[in-house]
Structures are given as structure tokens and as C-alpha cells.
PDB file of C-alpha atoms in Angstrom:
ATOM      1  CA  MET I   1      86.897 138.330 102.894  1.00 44.00           C
ATOM      2  CA  SER I   2      85.669 135.306 101.901  1.00 48.00           C
ATOM      3  CA  THR I   3      87.762 132.520 102.577  1.00 53.00           C
ATOM      4  CA  PHE I   4      89.329 129.674 100.217  1.00 52.00           C
ATOM      5  CA  SER I   5      86.958 126.873 100.303  1.00 46.00           C
ATOM      6  CA  ARG I   6      84.347 129.311  99.366  1.00 48.00           C
ATOM      7  CA  ARG I   7      86.335 130.114  96.085  1.00 52.00           C
ATOM      8  CA  GLY I   8      87.178 128.486  93.062  1.00 62.00           C
ATOM      9  CA  PHE I   9      90.158 126.729  93.049  1.00 75.00           C
ATOM     10  CA  PRO I  10      92.419 128.697  91.377  1.00 77.00           C
ATOM     11  CA  LYS I  11      93.673 127.923  87.721  1.00 72.00           C
ATOM     12  CA  ASP I  12      97.302 128.958  88.357  1.00 76.00           C
ATOM     13  CA  LEU I  13      97.207 126.292  90.764  1.00 85.00           C
ATOM     14  CA  LEU I  14      95.811 123.674  87.977  1.00 82.00           C
ATOM     15  CA  ALA I  15      99.448 124.096  86.446  1.00 80.00           C
ATOM     16  CA  SER I  16     101.020 122.947  89.667  1.00 85.00           C
ATOM     17  CA  ILE I  17      99.527 119.527  90.451  1.00 87.00           C
ATOM     18  CA  ALA I  18      99.444 118.764  85.931  1.00 83.00           C
ATOM     19  CA  ASN I  19     102.830 118.789  87.012  1.00 82.00           C
ATOM     20  CA  CYS I  20     103.351 116.288  89.334  1.00 84.00           C
ATOM     21  CA  LEU I  21     101.262 114.050  87.582  1.00 81.00           C
ATOM     22  CA  ASN I  22     101.514 110.620  85.437  1.00 74.00           C
ATOM     23  CA  PHE I  23     102.332 110.711  81.574  1.00 69.00           C
ATOM     24  CA  VAL I  24      98.811 108.925  81.145  1.00 71.00           C
ATOM     25  CA  ASP I  25      97.433 110.502  82.944  1.00 79.00           C
ATOM     26  CA  SER I  26      98.371 114.459  82.127  1.00 79.00           C
ATOM     27  CA  LEU I  27      96.967 113.447  78.792  1.00 76.00           C
ATOM     28  CA  ARG I  28      93.846 112.652  79.889  1.00 81.00           C
ATOM     29  CA  PHE I  29      93.727 115.141  82.448  1.00 83.00           C
ATOM     30  CA  ARG I  30      94.065 117.666  79.355  1.00 84.00           C
ATOM     31  CA  GLY I  31      90.368 116.570  78.258  1.00 86.00           C
ATOM     32  CA  VAL I  32      89.253 118.693  81.611  1.00 87.00           C
ATOM     33  CA  CYS I  33      89.085 121.999  80.579  1.00 85.00           C
ATOM     34  CA  LYS I  34      90.780 124.678  78.455  1.00 84.00           C
ATOM     35  CA  SER I  35      92.958 125.938  81.379  1.00 79.00           C
ATOM     36  CA  TRP I  36      93.846 122.435  81.491  1.00 79.00           C
ATOM     37  CA  ARG I  37      94.472 121.698  77.855  1.00 82.00           C
ATOM     38  CA  SER I  38      96.699 124.741  78.271  1.00 77.00           C
ATOM     39  CA  SER I  39      98.804 124.170  81.230  1.00 73.00           C
ATOM     40  CA  ILE I  40      99.807 120.758  80.383  1.00 70.00           C
ATOM     41  CA  ASN I  41     102.185 119.816  77.523  1.00 64.00           C
ATOM     42  CA  ARG I  42     101.275 117.662  75.377  1.00 61.00           C
ATOM     43  CA  TYR I  43     103.897 115.659  75.489  1.00 54.00           C
ATOM     44  CA  LYS I  44     106.609 116.251  78.395  1.00 47.00           C
ATOM     45  CA  THR I  45     109.768 117.027  77.100  1.00 42.00           C
ATOM     46  CA  PRO I  46     111.816 113.735  78.263  1.00 41.00           C
ATOM     47  CA  THR I  47     114.653 113.650  80.372  1.00 40.00           C
ATOM     48  CA  PHE I  48     118.397 111.947  79.849  1.00 36.00           C
ATOM     49  CA  PRO I  49     118.746 110.237  82.186  1.00 36.00           C
ATOM     50  CA  ARG I  50     115.961 107.993  83.656  1.00 40.00           C
ATOM     51  CA  LYS I  51     115.745 105.391  86.127  1.00 41.00           C
ATOM     52  CA  LEU I  52     113.425 102.148  84.784  1.00 42.00           C
ATOM     53  CA  PRO I  53     110.305 102.157  86.766  1.00 42.00           C
ATOM     54  CA  PHE I  54     110.585  98.119  87.966  1.00 40.00           C
ATOM     55  CA  SER I  55     114.151  96.545  88.645  1.00 38.00           C
ATOM     56  CA  ILE I  56     114.936  94.631  86.446  1.00 40.00           C
ATOM     57  CA  SER I  57     117.187  90.896  86.016  1.00 40.00           C
ATOM     58  CA  SER I  58     118.654  88.942  83.528  1.00 40.00           C
ATOM     59  CA  ASP I  59     117.888  85.515  82.691  1.00 46.00           C
ATOM     60  CA  ASP I  60     116.535  85.400  78.633  1.00 42.00           C
ATOM     61  CA  PRO I  61     119.979  82.993  77.516  1.00 43.00           C
ATOM     62  CA  VAL I  62     118.630  84.069  73.129  1.00 41.00           C
ATOM     63  CA  PHE I  63     118.284  88.175  74.286  1.00 39.00           C
ATOM     64  CA  PRO I  64     120.432  88.631  77.212  1.00 36.00           C
ATOM     65  CA  ASN I  65     120.702  92.802  76.787  1.00 38.00           C
ATOM     66  CA  TRP I  66     117.315  92.942  76.445  1.00 39.00           C
ATOM     67  CA  VAL I  67     115.265  95.011  79.071  1.00 40.00           C
ATOM     68  CA  MET I  68     112.113  94.618  77.657  1.00 43.00           C
ATOM     69  CA  HIS I  69     109.075  93.608  75.660  1.00 42.00           C
ATOM     70  CA  ILE I  70     106.777  95.717  75.171  1.00 45.00           C
ATOM     71  CA  GLY I  71     104.235  92.933  73.733  1.00 42.00           C
ATOM     72  CA  TYR I  72     100.077  94.473  72.391  1.00 39.00           C
ATOM     73  CA  SER I  73      97.026  93.727  73.851  1.00 40.00           C
ATOM     74  CA  PRO I  74      93.719  94.897  73.498  1.00 40.00           C
ATOM     75  CA  LYS I  75      92.643  95.536  77.035  1.00 42.00           C
ATOM     76  CA  THR I  76      95.282  96.069  78.955  1.00 42.00           C
ATOM     77  CA  VAL I  77      97.460  99.994  78.552  1.00 42.00           C
ATOM     78  CA  SER I  78     100.524 100.518  79.978  1.00 45.00           C
ATOM     79  CA  LYS I  79     100.774 103.105  82.085  1.00 48.00           C
ATOM     80  CA  ASP I  80     104.568 102.078  83.502  1.00 50.00           C
ATOM     81  CA  LEU I  81     106.408 102.371  81.387  1.00 50.00           C
ATOM     82  CA  ASN I  82     106.634 106.327  78.831  1.00 54.00           C
ATOM     83  CA  LEU I  83     108.792 105.368  75.620  1.00 52.00           C
ATOM     84  CA  LEU I  84     109.226 108.798  75.747  1.00 54.00           C
ATOM     85  CA  ASP I  85     111.118 108.995  78.484  1.00 53.00           C
ATOM     86  CA  TYR I  86     113.770 106.992  77.377  1.00 48.00           C
ATOM     87  CA  ARG I  87     115.593 108.108  73.954  1.00 40.00           C
ATOM     88  CA  ALA I  88     116.260 105.610  71.184  1.00 38.00           C
ATOM     89  CA  ILE I  89     119.306 105.094  68.974  1.00 35.00           C
ATOM     90  CA  GLU I  90     118.789 102.163  66.962  1.00 34.00           C
ATOM     91  CA  ILE I  91     115.114 101.030  65.222  1.00 34.00           C
ATOM     92  CA  ALA I  92     114.261  97.941  63.618  1.00 34.00           C
ATOM     93  CA  THR I  93     111.755  95.838  62.613  1.00 32.00           C
ATOM     94  CA  ALA I  94     111.138  92.381  63.772  1.00 32.00           C
ATOM     95  CA  TYR I  95     108.852  90.255  62.842  1.00 31.00           C
ATOM     96  CA  ILE I  96     107.226  87.160  65.885  1.00 32.00           C
ATOM     97  CA  ILE I  97     108.732  88.589  69.288  1.00 34.00           C
ATOM     98  CA  ARG I  98     110.093  85.802  71.411  1.00 37.00           C
ATOM     99  CA  PHE I  99     107.396  85.365  74.305  1.00 37.00           C
ATOM    100  CA  ASN I 100     108.668  85.414  77.731  1.00 41.00           C
ATOM    101  CA  ASN I 101     106.781  82.873  79.549  1.00 41.00           C
ATOM    102  CA  ARG I 102     106.821  84.620  83.134  1.00 45.00           C
ATOM    103  CA  SER I 103     104.062  86.843  81.244  1.00 43.00           C
ATOM    104  CA  ARG I 104     100.635  87.499  81.531  1.00 44.00           C
ATOM    105  CA  PHE I 105     100.209  88.201  77.823  1.00 44.00           C
ATOM    106  CA  PRO I 106     100.174  86.562  74.623  1.00 44.00           C
ATOM    107  CA  PRO I 107     102.565  86.755  72.397  1.00 42.00           C
ATOM    108  CA  PRO I 108     102.804  89.623  70.293  1.00 42.00           C
ATOM    109  CA  ARG I 109     103.349  88.563  66.178  1.00 41.00           C
ATOM    110  CA  MET I 110     105.220  91.486  65.262  1.00 40.00           C
ATOM    111  CA  GLY I 111     106.925  94.944  66.345  1.00 41.00           C
ATOM    112  CA  VAL I 112     109.691  97.110  66.649  1.00 40.00           C
ATOM    113  CA  LEU I 113     112.777  96.915  67.883  1.00 40.00           C
ATOM    114  CA  VAL I 114     113.541  99.985  69.623  1.00 40.00           C
ATOM    115  CA  HIS I 115     117.049 100.138  71.306  1.00 37.00           C
ATOM    116  CA  VAL I 116     117.843 103.091  73.594  1.00 39.00           C
ATOM    117  CA  ARG I 117     120.581 103.581  75.780  1.00 39.00           C
ATOM    118  CA  GLU I 118     121.140 105.095  79.150  1.00 42.00           C
ATOM    119  CA  ASP I 119     124.016 106.966  80.990  1.00 38.00           C
ATOM    120  CA  LYS I 120     124.334 106.277  83.949  1.00 43.00           C
ATOM    121  CA  GLY I 121     127.324 108.030  85.473  1.00 40.00           C
ATOM    122  CA  ASP I 122     130.134 107.110  83.883  1.00 34.00           C
ATOM    123  CA  LYS I 123     128.664 103.729  82.775  1.00 37.00           C
ATOM    124  CA  LEU I 124     126.507 102.630  79.216  1.00 35.00           C
ATOM    125  CA  ILE I 125     123.997 100.131  79.708  1.00 37.00           C
ATOM    126  CA  LYS I 126     122.249  99.571  76.522  1.00 38.00           C
ATOM    127  CA  LEU I 127     118.736  99.081  76.807  1.00 41.00           C
ATOM    128  CA  ASN I 128     116.798  97.223  73.962  1.00 40.00           C
ATOM    129  CA  ILE I 129     113.127  97.391  74.083  1.00 44.00           C
ATOM    130  CA  ALA I 130     110.460  96.023  71.635  1.00 42.00           C
ATOM    131  CA  ILE I 131     107.088  97.601  71.177  1.00 44.00           C
ATOM    132  CA  THR I 132     104.241  96.353  68.893  1.00 39.00           C
ATOM    133  CA  VAL I 133     102.570  98.679  65.813  1.00 35.00           C
ATOM    134  CA  GLY I 134      99.490  99.441  65.815  1.00 36.00           C
ATOM    135  CA  SER I 135      97.466 102.344  66.859  1.00 34.00           C
ATOM    136  CA  HIS I 136      96.991 100.621  70.113  1.00 34.00           C
ATOM    137  CA  VAL I 137      98.903 100.968  73.226  1.00 34.00           C
ATOM    138  CA  ILE I 138     101.589  98.253  73.928  1.00 39.00           C
ATOM    139  CA  GLU I 139     101.334  96.385  77.059  1.00 36.00           C
ATOM    140  CA  VAL I 140     105.701  96.107  78.720  1.00 37.00           C
ATOM    141  CA  ILE I 141     106.583  92.859  79.353  1.00 35.00           C
ATOM    142  CA  VAL I 142     109.506  93.313  81.266  1.00 33.00           C
ATOM    143  CA  ASP I 143     112.402  90.626  80.098  1.00 34.00           C
ATOM    144  CA  GLY I 144     116.022  91.078  80.601  1.00 33.00           C
ATOM    145  CA  PHE I 145     118.841  93.088  81.624  1.00 34.00           C
ATOM    146  CA  GLU I 146     122.101  92.834  80.760  1.00 33.00           C
ATOM    147  CA  ALA I 147     124.667  96.231  81.679  1.00 33.00           C
ATOM    148  CA  LYS I 148     128.214  96.095  80.411  1.00 31.00           C
TER     149      LYS I 148
ATOM    150  CA  MET E   1     112.708 131.847 129.541  1.00 41.00           C
ATOM    151  CA  ALA E   2     112.355 132.180 125.908  1.00 45.00           C
ATOM    152  CA  SER E   3     112.356 135.867 124.093  1.00 48.00           C
ATOM    153  CA  THR E   4     109.066 137.337 122.863  1.00 52.00           C
ATOM    154  CA  ASP E   5     111.202 138.714 120.258  1.00 64.00           C
ATOM    155  CA  ASP E   6     111.266 134.918 118.643  1.00 83.00           C
ATOM    156  CA  LYS E   7     107.627 134.617 118.385  1.00 88.00           C
ATOM    157  CA  VAL E   8     104.946 135.602 115.920  1.00 91.00           C
ATOM    158  CA  ILE E   9     101.706 135.687 116.464  1.00 92.00           C
ATOM    159  CA  LEU E  10      99.559 134.463 112.894  1.00 93.00           C
ATOM    160  CA  LYS E  11      95.648 135.048 113.041  1.00 93.00           C
ATOM    161  CA  SER E  12      93.354 133.035 110.968  1.00 93.00           C
ATOM    162  CA  SER E  13      90.502 134.167 109.189  1.00 92.00           C
ATOM    163  CA  GLU E  14      87.981 133.140 111.742  1.00 93.00           C
ATOM    164  CA  GLY E  15      90.247 135.830 114.311  1.00 91.00           C
ATOM    165  CA  GLU E  16      92.091 132.604 116.072  1.00 94.00           C
ATOM    166  CA  CYS E  17      95.515 133.284 117.126  1.00 94.00           C
ATOM    167  CA  PHE E  18      98.451 130.762 116.865  1.00 94.00           C
ATOM    168  CA  GLU E  19     101.861 131.552 118.834  1.00 94.00           C
ATOM    169  CA  VAL E  20     104.580 130.341 116.271  1.00 94.00           C
ATOM    170  CA  ASP E  21     108.590 130.554 116.599  1.00 93.00           C
ATOM    171  CA  MET E  22     110.174 132.257 114.242  1.00 91.00           C
ATOM    172  CA  ALA E  23     112.090 129.811 112.971  1.00 91.00           C
ATOM    173  CA  VAL E  24     108.435 128.408 111.993  1.00 94.00           C
ATOM    174  CA  ALA E  25     106.953 131.460 111.051  1.00 92.00           C
ATOM    175  CA  SER E  26     110.010 132.412 108.458  1.00 91.00           C
ATOM    176  CA  HIS E  27     108.915 129.847 106.237  1.00 94.00           C
ATOM    177  CA  LEU E  28     106.297 131.050 105.191  1.00 94.00           C
ATOM    178  CA  GLN E  29     107.062 134.045 102.473  1.00 92.00           C
ATOM    179  CA  ILE E  30     104.655 136.112 103.053  1.00 90.00           C
ATOM    180  CA  VAL E  31     104.405 136.356 107.353  1.00 90.00           C
ATOM    181  CA  LYS E  32     108.537 137.248 106.676  1.00 88.00           C
ATOM    182  CA  SER E  33     107.751 139.811 104.058  1.00 88.00           C
ATOM    183  CA  VAL E  34     105.435 140.993 105.695  1.00 88.00           C
ATOM    184  CA  LEU E  35     107.683 141.520 109.185  1.00 85.00           C
ATOM    185  CA  GLU E  36     109.838 142.332 106.835  1.00 85.00           C
ATOM    186  CA  ASP E  37     108.012 145.702 106.399  1.00 83.00           C
ATOM    187  CA  CYS E  38     107.041 146.039 109.860  1.00 77.00           C
ATOM    188  CA  GLU E  39     110.524 145.720 111.047  1.00 74.00           C
ATOM    189  CA  GLY E  40     111.220 147.749 114.660  1.00 70.00           C
ATOM    190  CA  SER E  41     107.414 147.461 115.117  1.00 71.00           C
ATOM    191  CA  SER E  42     106.327 145.766 118.815  1.00 69.00           C
ATOM    192  CA  ASP E  43     103.426 144.413 117.270  1.00 72.00           C
ATOM    193  CA  LYS E  44     104.258 140.268 116.193  1.00 83.00           C
ATOM    194  CA  VAL E  45     100.480 139.967 115.040  1.00 88.00           C
ATOM    195  CA  VAL E  46     100.235 138.389 111.063  1.00 90.00           C
ATOM    196  CA  SER E  47      96.745 138.571 110.711  1.00 89.00           C
ATOM    197  CA  LEU E  48      96.216 135.771 107.496  1.00 89.00           C
ATOM    198  CA  PHE E  49      92.203 137.172 106.669  1.00 85.00           C
ATOM    199  CA  ILE E  50      91.760 134.154 104.518  1.00 87.00           C
ATOM    200  CA  VAL E  51      92.800 130.707 105.596  1.00 91.00           C
ATOM    201  CA  GLU E  52      90.936 128.652 108.036  1.00 93.00           C
ATOM    202  CA  ALA E  53      92.116 128.783 111.399  1.00 93.00           C
ATOM    203  CA  LYS E  54      92.837 124.192 110.784  1.00 94.00           C
ATOM    204  CA  TYR E  55      94.633 125.336 107.445  1.00 95.00           C
ATOM    205  CA  VAL E  56      96.838 127.396 109.833  1.00 95.00           C
ATOM    206  CA  ALA E  57      97.374 124.660 112.419  1.00 95.00           C
ATOM    207  CA  MET E  58      98.088 122.014 109.489  1.00 96.00           C
ATOM    208  CA  ILE E  59     100.883 124.585 107.566  1.00 96.00           C
ATOM    209  CA  ILE E  60     102.690 125.309 111.619  1.00 96.00           C
ATOM    210  CA  GLU E  61     102.118 121.191 112.087  1.00 96.00           C
ATOM    211  CA  TYR E  62     104.825 121.027 109.112  1.00 96.00           C
ATOM    212  CA  TYR E  63     107.120 123.177 109.691  1.00 96.00           C
ATOM    213  CA  LYS E  64     107.233 123.032 113.125  1.00 95.00           C
ATOM    214  CA  ASN E  65     108.373 119.380 112.710  1.00 95.00           C
ATOM    215  CA  TYR E  66     110.497 120.116 109.484  1.00 95.00           C
ATOM    216  CA  VAL E  67     112.665 122.501 111.658  1.00 95.00           C
ATOM    217  CA  GLU E  68     112.605 120.380 114.664  1.00 94.00           C
ATOM    218  CA  LEU E  69     113.923 116.916 111.988  1.00 94.00           C
ATOM    219  CA  LYS E  70     116.380 119.336 110.956  1.00 92.00           C
ATOM    220  CA  GLU E  71     117.989 120.838 113.604  1.00 90.00           C
ATOM    221  CA  LYS E  72     117.931 117.078 115.003  1.00 89.00           C
ATOM    222  CA  HIS E  73     119.325 114.954 111.534  1.00 89.00           C
ATOM    223  CA  GLU E  74     121.967 118.046 110.845  1.00 84.00           C
ATOM    224  CA  GLU E  75     124.445 115.455 109.811  1.00 85.00           C
ATOM    225  CA  GLY E  76     122.272 113.525 107.715  1.00 84.00           C
ATOM    226  CA  GLY E  77     119.179 111.429 107.500  1.00 87.00           C
ATOM    227  CA  PHE E  78     116.936 114.740 107.555  1.00 90.00           C
ATOM    228  CA  GLU E  79     115.369 114.262 104.120  1.00 90.00           C
ATOM    229  CA  GLU E  80     114.408 110.194 105.346  1.00 91.00           C
ATOM    230  CA  LYS E  81     113.476 110.943 108.087  1.00 92.00           C
ATOM    231  CA  LEU E  82     110.726 113.805 106.920  1.00 94.00           C
ATOM    232  CA  LYS E  83     109.310 111.520 104.085  1.00 93.00           C
ATOM    233  CA  GLU E  84     108.925 109.534 107.078  1.00 93.00           C
ATOM    234  CA  PHE E  85     106.677 112.595 108.495  1.00 95.00           C
ATOM    235  CA  GLU E  86     104.760 113.621 105.195  1.00 95.00           C
ATOM    236  CA  LYS E  87     103.080 110.449 105.172  1.00 94.00           C
ATOM    237  CA  GLN E  88     102.198 110.734 108.678  1.00 94.00           C
ATOM    238  CA  PHE E  89     100.573 114.458 108.141  1.00 95.00           C
ATOM    239  CA  LEU E  90      98.979 113.340 104.823  1.00 95.00           C
ATOM    240  CA  GLU E  91      97.537 110.087 106.232  1.00 93.00           C
ATOM    241  CA  GLN E  92      95.358 113.054 108.736  1.00 92.00           C
ATOM    242  CA  ILE E  93      93.961 115.416 106.045  1.00 93.00           C
ATOM    243  CA  ASP E  94      91.294 114.167 104.140  1.00 91.00           C
ATOM    244  CA  LYS E  95      90.874 114.535 100.407  1.00 88.00           C
ATOM    245  CA  LYS E  96      88.508 117.600 100.762  1.00 87.00           C
ATOM    246  CA  GLU E  97      90.265 119.503 103.060  1.00 91.00           C
ATOM    247  CA  LEU E  98      94.295 119.072 100.353  1.00 93.00           C
ATOM    248  CA  LYS E  99      92.283 121.189  97.922  1.00 90.00           C
ATOM    249  CA  GLY E 100      92.306 124.111 100.723  1.00 90.00           C
ATOM    250  CA  LEU E 101      95.044 123.059 101.971  1.00 93.00           C
ATOM    251  CA  VAL E 102      97.186 123.963  98.643  1.00 93.00           C
ATOM    252  CA  MET E 103      95.341 126.906  98.131  1.00 92.00           C
ATOM    253  CA  ALA E 104      96.439 128.339 101.578  1.00 93.00           C
ATOM    254  CA  VAL E 105      99.594 127.234 101.141  1.00 94.00           C
ATOM    255  CA  ASN E 106     100.169 129.107  97.928  1.00 92.00           C
ATOM    256  CA  TYR E 107      98.836 132.087  98.836  1.00 91.00           C
ATOM    257  CA  LEU E 108     101.233 132.047 102.149  1.00 92.00           C
ATOM    258  CA  ASN E 109     104.096 130.933  99.625  1.00 92.00           C
ATOM    259  CA  ALA E 110     105.934 128.154 101.514  1.00 93.00           C
ATOM    260  CA  PRO E 111     107.406 126.061  98.905  1.00 92.00           C
ATOM    261  CA  ALA E 112     108.612 122.692 100.989  1.00 93.00           C
ATOM    262  CA  LEU E 113     104.842 122.092 101.299  1.00 95.00           C
ATOM    263  CA  PHE E 114     102.942 123.479  98.056  1.00 95.00           C
ATOM    264  CA  ASP E 115     105.337 120.965  96.573  1.00 93.00           C
ATOM    265  CA  VAL E 116     104.342 117.993  99.379  1.00 95.00           C
ATOM    266  CA  VAL E 117     100.419 118.646  98.701  1.00 95.00           C
ATOM    267  CA  CYS E 118     100.750 119.352  94.500  1.00 94.00           C
ATOM    268  CA  THR E 119     101.979 115.733  94.738  1.00 93.00           C
ATOM    269  CA  ALA E 120      99.285 114.786  97.461  1.00 94.00           C
ATOM    270  CA  ILE E 121      96.743 116.080  95.102  1.00 93.00           C
ATOM    271  CA  ALA E 122      98.353 114.475  91.857  1.00 91.00           C
ATOM    272  CA  LYS E 123      98.765 111.035  93.464  1.00 90.00           C
ATOM    273  CA  HIS E 124      95.087 111.284  94.912  1.00 91.00           C
ATOM    274  CA  ILE E 125      93.359 111.758  91.175  1.00 90.00           C
ATOM    275  CA  GLU E 126      95.700 109.392  89.639  1.00 85.00           C
ATOM    276  CA  ASN E 127      93.710 107.356  87.724  1.00 84.00           C
ATOM    277  CA  LYS E 128      90.402 109.246  88.169  1.00 89.00           C
ATOM    278  CA  SER E 129      88.080 110.070  85.042  1.00 89.00           C
ATOM    279  CA  VAL E 130      88.231 113.225  83.978  1.00 90.00           C
ATOM    280  CA  GLU E 131      84.881 113.909  85.490  1.00 90.00           C
ATOM    281  CA  TYR E 132      85.334 113.052  88.969  1.00 91.00           C
ATOM    282  CA  VAL E 133      88.826 115.471  88.639  1.00 90.00           C
ATOM    283  CA  ARG E 134      86.003 118.177  87.333  1.00 89.00           C
ATOM    284  CA  GLU E 135      83.748 117.378  90.081  1.00 89.00           C
ATOM    285  CA  TYR E 136      86.992 117.346  92.305  1.00 89.00           C
ATOM    286  CA  PHE E 137      87.981 120.845  91.862  1.00 86.00           C
ATOM    287  CA  GLY E 138      84.538 122.266  90.403  1.00 84.00           C
ATOM    288  CA  ILE E 139      85.995 122.594  87.491  1.00 83.00           C
ATOM    289  CA  VAL E 140      82.885 123.676  84.726  1.00 85.00           C
ATOM    290  CA  ASN E 141      83.504 121.917  81.306  1.00 89.00           C
ATOM    291  CA  ASP E 142      84.459 123.925  79.079  1.00 88.00           C
ATOM    292  CA  PHE E 143      84.781 122.363  75.822  1.00 90.00           C
ATOM    293  CA  THR E 144      82.599 122.044  73.405  1.00 92.00           C
ATOM    294  CA  ALA E 145      80.961 118.326  72.409  1.00 91.00           C
ATOM    295  CA  GLU E 146      82.565 118.020  69.346  1.00 91.00           C
ATOM    296  CA  GLU E 147      85.579 119.322  70.858  1.00 91.00           C
ATOM    297  CA  GLU E 148      85.202 117.133  73.656  1.00 90.00           C
ATOM    298  CA  ALA E 149      84.800 114.381  71.849  1.00 89.00           C
ATOM    299  CA  GLN E 150      87.906 114.940  69.096  1.00 86.00           C
ATOM    300  CA  ILE E 151      89.530 114.974  72.523  1.00 85.00           C
ATOM    301  CA  ARG E 152      88.924 111.415  73.495  1.00 84.00           C
ATOM    302  CA  GLU E 153      89.224 109.748  70.181  1.00 81.00           C
ATOM    303  CA  GLU E 154      92.828 111.882  70.574  1.00 75.00           C
ATOM    304  CA  HIS E 155      94.188 109.528  73.809  1.00 72.00           C
ATOM    305  CA  ARG E 156      91.212 106.943  73.498  1.00 72.00           C
ATOM    306  CA  TRP E 157      93.527 104.162  75.384  1.00 67.00           C
ATOM    307  CA  ALA E 158      94.464 106.661  78.161  1.00 72.00           C
ATOM    308  CA  TYR E 159      90.898 106.965  79.234  1.00 76.00           C
ATOM    309  CA  ASP E 160      89.840 102.977  79.294  1.00 69.00           C
ATOM    310  CA  GLY E 161      90.580 101.618  82.404  1.00 64.00           C
ATOM    311  CA  VAL E 162      90.413 104.473  85.446  1.00 73.00           C
ATOM    312  CA  ASN E 163      89.288 104.214  88.180  1.00 72.00           C
ATOM    313  CA  ASP E 164      85.260 104.422  88.928  1.00 64.00           C
ATOM    314  CA  ASP E 165      85.061 106.596  92.252  1.00 64.00           C
TER     315      ASP E 165
END
């Protein structure tokens, strides 16, 4: 009987591994082969509540309860944050998003404000997220945070 | 002296024998069910025909530590200690061996280690190109050129900025 080393990698195991992938990787690896494409859902179902992938502080006097601005940047894409993981409760269009000096990226010219909220125990935390309009994917800029 | 009833012998594909405590071996569902099927038999040897000795050794090492840590930290802190150990454990295993290990663990049906190894493999292929992943797993690209171009176009941005290796 042949051992595992001499056999091909079983396809059902690919699905288990695909489950552990982050969002961007899982999208890309749907292009590996047909069985992997069918074993990875197109979008992972957003679950709630989710923790943000980084810690956030509030020091923005203008938008004290902004969690982040997500601005357009042609060369880099965000692999840290999947907006589908958050439940949007309100959307508004905004032109000229305020630029944060701490950010490494150029200021976005136009964007959409997405309000999301996250239940944390019995405390409701409101998060506001801005994303730019356009066909490209967007960069995350952490801006400020306020929990009330 | 420990009773031999508490021991079981696992035999690798090469015929190498490993004497293991029942407490450790019972984490391998396949071993557990084989022993249950042969209850009453004095023969406590389980042949793992398709698992090589090096993987048997790795799996035993993991569950030995798992059982020891669980006993030692019964009152709490087990999970952190296990995480620490898992990190060390994975550092000793090269990337090619991870593939063999996950297949062996899947065959032996050992859920805790299976999750650890799947996560480690996912971490290894994080930010890698589609081509790298195909080569790593020995997957043949079964898309036509048109299909592949279309797939790439769908999420073009996801293909940018991957690591070269």
C-alpha cells in the first residue's frame, strides 16, 4: 500500500484548508483549480459580532466616532479588513474625505460613508467607515474610535 | 509499574512500532475504534498502513504534550500553554512535511491536531501566488486559458502584491 507521500493531495482536504484562509487569499485561491473553486464559497458569510483586526484610538476632534477612513490607493490594497464582515446600517455619500496626517496614503477625493455597528455584550459600539467609490479596492486608514 | 493494559502499539507503514499510552492514542479516533472493535483481544497492535513513521512520531509527540498539559493545567491556563507548545511544535516541521502530516492526521481522525495543521498550511500559503499553491499541493490547473483569464479579471486586485516564492 502506498504511503501518503506518494499520493496526490486529497481534494476534500483542500476545502478544510481553504476554510482557514483570509478573505483575499480565499478569493485568489478560487483560481487554483475547479475543485478548489467549488469548495470555497464566493463570499464567506459575515458573522457578527466581529473584532476589528487592529486596535483603534480616538483622537480625531472632527469625527470623534469614526473608526476608519478607507481611501483609494491604486498600488496597495487592503488585506486587513473585509467590509463584508461588518453589517452596514446606513450609507451616505461624501465628497472629500478628511485626510488624516497619520496616514501614509494620499487623501481620497470622493467616498461613501458606511455606518456599521457592532454589538459588544450589552454595549452598542457605533463604527463609521468610509470607502471610496471606484472599481479598485481600497485602502484602510485607521482614524479614530469612540464607544458610547 | 504501569499496567500494559494502558499501552497500545502503533505500527507505521515501514513496520516501526511505537508504544503509546492509551490516554494519548485515544485521541486518534481510528485507533480508538479499532481497539473497541477488538475488545477483549490481547493483541494491542494497531497497524497504520499508510502513515510513515516520522508522522506517527509527530502525532504522538503532539498528543503526549496535549495530555500532559491538560493534566498539569486542569485548573486553567491549558489553552495558552497548548498554544505555546503548538508554536514550538510547528517550528520543527518543514513546509513539505506539513502536507504529509495533514493527510496522516486526517486519516487518523485527530480533530485537535487537524485544525492546528490546517491553520499552519493556510498561513504558509497566505499571500502566495496561485502558481505557488498549485505547485505546493501538486494540483493540475484544470481551467482553460479563457476561464483562467476570466477568473483573474473578476478579482484582479487580489492577484496584486503576492510574494514571489
